[in-house]
């Protein structure tokens, strides 16, 4: 029965997204699309940070790669001639469908992740965190300086608004499905084993480096897709869009939701997408000395994260998934059972 | 272009930048050595120091010397407070918990500053004693340049003496070697960690004051990238090693200035990218850095 | 017991040495181990026994020496490669995947020999489910052999201590080793549990045609089941032979009495 429930859920989500796309006003559509994008970001980051135990801070960088790739590839040829006149000829005359552009961005991000991951993931400790933040700086610098492709600090605007609710939720469902299946497969078991005890995993034959690299590369690819979606939702991108703030918020979603729980990441993403929308009103109305309180929602998120680390280090969900929690509610048992993680449900 | 004066000017720039990186890297490496924590909020201690100095000079009109010493002490106090409130409750938790906490503290400082002081960069007007320039031959130096290098060196020597000669300094090195063993030998680990955080933050605070004096602007995010670069410096020198941090700081300062001075004109904008590419190369070729030790498995 | 004719050694080790900051943990260690032998390694605390296992499994790189296993030179190989080459171990200070279920712990070790493909995991053709089912069945069978089948869904760190040690053995066996290294598998058990475990070890050796090196503090236990015994002291191999030979060796007595162990 559970094998069908996943498909059913996906169908319901897509039907809802399609219906809301027709009926809802622009503001709410945008909020909903942002939620879907944030879910993609959080769930994919969770693959490294939660399941494998490598703390990546590279999501802004990979989003930027996806956003710029998709922007340059999908911009109509005539617009390109005006906006990006210095583009190499072949690129200037290329106009690629949205999906292909997203796929290509994902590939590129995966490649970059491979390049960064190869030296760093062989090392123990949290070098990946610094290296990925470094990657963010590198990507920002390249976006600022590679004028012919990126238009530097001015950024690229006037992107086609491809990101509808159906696209956003379609790709969100795809992301969650792929990562859910990956986590509940031999690959996922290897990842969790590496997180629990890297050395012991190696002594049981797990190819530790390869496992860590796989998680990092997949995670980067999905972040890139989210970046592409985001670019075509906002329709304007600049290097400054892809700052530490972005990464930090995704990290907060994963941490608050519960590292190592996909349901948790989804909950965290929804929570932290809605919270700033609510707080934005407070920011502007609770003006201090005539100044709006910009930064308030970020301060709240940071405090929330500090509180989680001290009082509930597992986050909202710990490492449990919603289906398991529901089963446990129905059949409470005394012994501390492990998550039935590998029951191959899809 | 390659006149002796130009070269001397670049040398001064490199020494300045290197001194600042070294000051910041020392704090990172001290805390990392003991707790295996990459403190992402370390650069933001620079920001705090810079704002405090700005306030002290502009609002309180206190003498310049105090604008250096007071921020150092106050930021050291902040370091102490943060350790007590945010990190100590996590002792015994997985290492990643502290890393996440440091990210949150960084965000808290950056956005707290944005909220209360706005994100608008504020210009730093150097007091006349520091803005003065002195000419040595054709070379013209700002007093500020000399102050940066001299103060950094003085602080490093003081720290060296502290770590080598005082009981608590020796205890600190013992904790860095092996925290458990130090604890078993009766070292008050909590006290050592608190002092390490205080010194670390204090040094970053002064570095922030000097940084803002040198580059002339203060904003809520100013410390973030220098903090990250200081980590690169610490890795180059060998993370966990204080002499390594100093060495790495100056090496990075020189590398960066050389890159800007001698890279083809179109590439100098890639300065920060160069620094982090350097990090990746070091991690690939010599992850233990120049003076660091490789970590050993314990089964 | 086993009447295997002398053949090429399964494991051939020469001049193995390792120092930690001046402490000579292992010095010029040598071993030539015939297949299906049960070798006991004894010695006081800090003698270098665990270091020997760490080197054999690639956890620690030796300063000097060579390791040839099953005709392959494994000196300096990585732990996962060594595991797949057929050497498996348990850890003296238990190292399980603590927050995974008992069953999944074993599956991790089992799947090291199975080829998994990314697209199989994501697209899930019937083959995927068949493979997962087979993995579960084999894991269950192994857990049953070690008397853990009542606890398969428990989180590993919720197991009682003695059963955690058994789970370690199950995981080592799951990697289908030719050579099994057991590092004080009975530590912390009461005499009855320890005896049961030793019977199980002998049974496993015979049933699975294993070669075993057993580190054990308890002389009596080692003498009871091992065909050969080596004695380490301060990193040096001080005696080697049948249990009787070793028992009567003066240096061994001195090492044990001098160290005042049990
Ligand atoms: N990773 C390590 N780092 C430093 N010293 C070690 C390490 N592993 C073992 N030692 C030292 O090597 C010696 C032998 O230890 P070990 O092999 O664990 O002995 P045994 O298992 O026989 O009790 C001891 O002095 C121990 O402290
Ligand atoms: Mg031992």
PDB file of N, CA, C and O and ligand atoms in Angstrom, chain C residues 45 49-50 92 183-184 215, ligand 2:
ATOM      1  N   UNK C  45      48.119  -4.997  28.600  1.00  0.00           N
ATOM      2  CA  UNK C  45      47.588  -3.755  28.047  1.00  0.00           C
ATOM      3  C   UNK C  45      48.692  -2.896  27.456  1.00  0.00           C
ATOM      4  O   UNK C  45      49.745  -2.754  28.043  1.00  0.00           O
ATOM      5  N   UNK C  49      48.648  -4.935  20.537  1.00  0.00           N
ATOM      6  CA  UNK C  49      47.758  -5.880  19.866  1.00  0.00           C
ATOM      7  C   UNK C  49      46.776  -5.144  18.946  1.00  0.00           C
ATOM      8  O   UNK C  49      46.631  -5.490  17.769  1.00  0.00           O
ATOM      9  N   UNK C  50      46.126  -4.130  19.505  1.00  0.00           N
ATOM     10  CA  UNK C  50      45.169  -3.385  18.684  1.00  0.00           C
ATOM     11  C   UNK C  50      45.880  -2.663  17.543  1.00  0.00           C
ATOM     12  O   UNK C  50      45.363  -2.582  16.429  1.00  0.00           O
ATOM     13  N   UNK C  92      37.787  -3.186  19.477  1.00  0.00           N
ATOM     14  CA  UNK C  92      37.821  -3.386  20.930  1.00  0.00           C
ATOM     15  C   UNK C  92      36.841  -2.435  21.619  1.00  0.00           C
ATOM     16  O   UNK C  92      36.046  -2.847  22.461  1.00  0.00           O
ATOM     17  N   UNK C 183      38.999  -8.377  18.153  1.00  0.00           N
ATOM     18  CA  UNK C 183      39.746  -7.639  19.168  1.00  0.00           C
ATOM     19  C   UNK C 183      38.998  -7.685  20.506  1.00  0.00           C
ATOM     20  O   UNK C 183      38.045  -6.945  20.722  1.00  0.00           O
ATOM     21  N   UNK C 184      39.432  -8.559  21.374  1.00  0.00           N
ATOM     22  CA  UNK C 184      38.813  -8.764  22.688  1.00  0.00           C
ATOM     23  C   UNK C 184      37.288  -8.855  22.598  1.00  0.00           C
ATOM     24  O   UNK C 184      36.576  -8.061  23.196  1.00  0.00           O
ATOM     25  N   UNK C 215      42.348 -11.613  19.578  1.00  0.00           N
ATOM     26  CA  UNK C 215      43.031 -10.946  20.687  1.00  0.00           C
ATOM     27  C   UNK C 215      42.189 -11.170  21.925  1.00  0.00           C
ATOM     28  O   UNK C 215      40.975 -10.937  21.901  1.00  0.00           O
TER      29      UNK C 215
HETATM   30 MG1  LIG D   2      43.785  -3.241  22.522  1.00  0.00          MG
END
